[in-house]
C-alpha atoms as one frame of an Amber mdcrd trajectory, in Angstrom:
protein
 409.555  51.279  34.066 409.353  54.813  35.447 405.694  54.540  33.898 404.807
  51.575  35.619 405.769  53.167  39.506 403.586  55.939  38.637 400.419  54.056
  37.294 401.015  51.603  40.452 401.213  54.676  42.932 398.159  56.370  41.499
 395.813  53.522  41.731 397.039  52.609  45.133 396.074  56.639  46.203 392.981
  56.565  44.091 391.969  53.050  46.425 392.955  55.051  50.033 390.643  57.647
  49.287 387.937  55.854  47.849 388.121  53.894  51.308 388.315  56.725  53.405
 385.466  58.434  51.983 382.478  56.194  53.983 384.307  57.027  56.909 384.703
  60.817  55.998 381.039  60.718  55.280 379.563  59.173  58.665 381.921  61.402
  60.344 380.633  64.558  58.605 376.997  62.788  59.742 377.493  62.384  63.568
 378.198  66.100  63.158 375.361  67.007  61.760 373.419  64.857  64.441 374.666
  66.973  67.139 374.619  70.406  65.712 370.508  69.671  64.659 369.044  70.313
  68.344 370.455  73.915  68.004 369.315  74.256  64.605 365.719  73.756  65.736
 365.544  76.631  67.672 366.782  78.734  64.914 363.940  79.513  61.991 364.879
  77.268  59.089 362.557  74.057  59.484 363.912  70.594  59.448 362.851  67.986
  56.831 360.828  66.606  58.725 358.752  69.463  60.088 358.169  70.680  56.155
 356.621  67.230  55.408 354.351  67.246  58.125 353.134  70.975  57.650 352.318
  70.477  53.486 350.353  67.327  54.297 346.676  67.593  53.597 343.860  65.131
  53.107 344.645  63.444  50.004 343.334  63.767  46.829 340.515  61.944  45.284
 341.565  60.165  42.212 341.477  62.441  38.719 342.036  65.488  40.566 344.978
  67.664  39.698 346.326  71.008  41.031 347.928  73.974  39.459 351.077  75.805
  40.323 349.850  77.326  43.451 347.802  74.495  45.006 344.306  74.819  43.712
 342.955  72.039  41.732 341.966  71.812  38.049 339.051  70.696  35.970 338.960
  68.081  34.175 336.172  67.328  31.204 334.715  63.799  31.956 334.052  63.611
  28.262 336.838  62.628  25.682 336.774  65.245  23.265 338.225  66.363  20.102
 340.402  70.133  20.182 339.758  70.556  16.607 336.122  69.953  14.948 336.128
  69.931  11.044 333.563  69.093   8.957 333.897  69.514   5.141 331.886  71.571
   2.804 329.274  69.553   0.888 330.001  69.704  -2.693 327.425  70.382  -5.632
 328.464  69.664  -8.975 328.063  72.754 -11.110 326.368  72.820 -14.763 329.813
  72.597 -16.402 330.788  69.787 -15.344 327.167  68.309 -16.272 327.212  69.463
 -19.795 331.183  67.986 -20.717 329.775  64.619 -18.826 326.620  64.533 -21.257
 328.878  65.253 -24.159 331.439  62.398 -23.537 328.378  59.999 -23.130 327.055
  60.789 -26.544 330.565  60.611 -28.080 331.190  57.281 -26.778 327.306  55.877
 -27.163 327.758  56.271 -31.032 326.559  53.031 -32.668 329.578  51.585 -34.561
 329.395  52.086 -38.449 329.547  48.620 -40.379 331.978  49.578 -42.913 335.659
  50.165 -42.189 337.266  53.522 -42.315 339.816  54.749 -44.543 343.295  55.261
 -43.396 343.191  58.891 -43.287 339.956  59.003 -42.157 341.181  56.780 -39.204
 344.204  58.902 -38.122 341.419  61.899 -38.734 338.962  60.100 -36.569 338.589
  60.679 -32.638 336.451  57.736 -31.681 339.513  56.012 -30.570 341.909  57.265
 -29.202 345.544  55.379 -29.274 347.438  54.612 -25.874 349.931  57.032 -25.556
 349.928  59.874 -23.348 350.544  62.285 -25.671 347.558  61.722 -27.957 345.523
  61.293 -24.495 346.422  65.028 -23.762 345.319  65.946 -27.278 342.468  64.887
 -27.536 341.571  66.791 -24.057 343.088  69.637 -25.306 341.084  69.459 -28.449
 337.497  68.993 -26.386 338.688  71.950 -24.258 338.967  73.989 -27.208 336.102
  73.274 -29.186 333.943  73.771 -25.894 335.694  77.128 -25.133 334.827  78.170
 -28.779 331.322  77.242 -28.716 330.512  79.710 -31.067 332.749  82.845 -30.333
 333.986  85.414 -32.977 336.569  87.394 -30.821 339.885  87.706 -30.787 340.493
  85.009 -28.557 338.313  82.814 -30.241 340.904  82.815 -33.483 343.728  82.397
 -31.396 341.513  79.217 -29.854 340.923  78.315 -33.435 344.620  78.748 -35.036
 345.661  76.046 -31.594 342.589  73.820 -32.795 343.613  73.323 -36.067 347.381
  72.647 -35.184 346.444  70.090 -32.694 344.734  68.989 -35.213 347.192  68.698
 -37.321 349.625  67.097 -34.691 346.609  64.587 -34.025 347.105  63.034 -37.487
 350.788  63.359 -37.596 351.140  61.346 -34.089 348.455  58.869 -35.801 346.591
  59.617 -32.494 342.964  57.908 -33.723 344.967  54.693 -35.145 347.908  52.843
 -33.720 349.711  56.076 -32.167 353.238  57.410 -32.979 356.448  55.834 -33.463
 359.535  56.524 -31.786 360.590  59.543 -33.694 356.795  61.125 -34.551 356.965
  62.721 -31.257 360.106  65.316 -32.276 358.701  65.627 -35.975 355.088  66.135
 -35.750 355.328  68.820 -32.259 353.577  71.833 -32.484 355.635  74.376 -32.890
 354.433  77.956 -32.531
């Protein structure tokens, strides 16, 4: 109940004063009316005397002015900030010679007679659809063409890999139907 008389007394205050402000505030303005004639004399300009003074002629359309009044430039072109053109590309002799090689791998007339099963999982001609015996066999071309020829150190190294992909190629029955389920943990090279 107590509540209620104070929630009913503030709300009647809080309406007074929100009545009494407009007439506060004209008050406060007829004041300010009759004090302005002295202000002129004093040095602070009026409102009205500071709009009149920064008036110009206006500007033309498209013209814009920097922080202390002089105007800027503007391109009439549109025009990009950034201008990129990229490098021409020529293809180098490498990648000529391994193009020329896989054409004459896969232009190989088909033999008539049918290969032997071991000679089939031997075989790269096809290649079986699994990614794993996709990366082998490009491991194995990038092998024998970084061999070439070689007898260095690096080139046995190159040739110990080539003969255990090799080796992994036929295990994963890479050139026939490609490996079962649990070829992939048997037959991995293991170094």
């Amino acid at each position: 109940m107590l509540a209620q008389h104070f929630y009913l007394i503030r709300t009647i205050v809080i309406a007074l004063l929100l009545l009494s402000l407009p007439v506060i505030h004209s008050a406060d303005a007829r004041q300010l009316l009759e004090l302005e004639p002295e202000s002129e004399s004093e040095s602070e300009p009026s409102l009205e005397s500071l709009s009149q003074s920064t008036q110009t002629a206006p500007l033309p359309l498209g013209t814009l002015l920097d922080s202390d009044g002089k105007p800027i430039n503007l391109p009439n072109q549109e025009q990009s900030s950034l201008e990129y053109s990229a490098p021409t590309l020529t293809p180098t002799e490498s990648s000529k010679t391994t193009k020329s090689t896989k054409a004459t791998q896969s232009t190989k007339p088909a033999k008539n007679k049918k290969l032997s099963r071991k000679q089939q999982l031997a075989s790269r001609e096809h290649v079986a659809n699994d990614p794993n015996c996709r990366w082998l066999d490009k491991r194995m071309d990038q092998l024998e063409a970084q061999l070439g020829g070689k007898q260095d150190n690096a080139a046995t190294h190159q040739a110990d890999e080539l003969s255990a992909r090799q080796k992994e190629w036929q295990c994963l029955k890479c050139g026939a139907e490609g490996p079962a389920q649990n070829d992939h943990s048997n037959c991995q090279y293991r170094r």
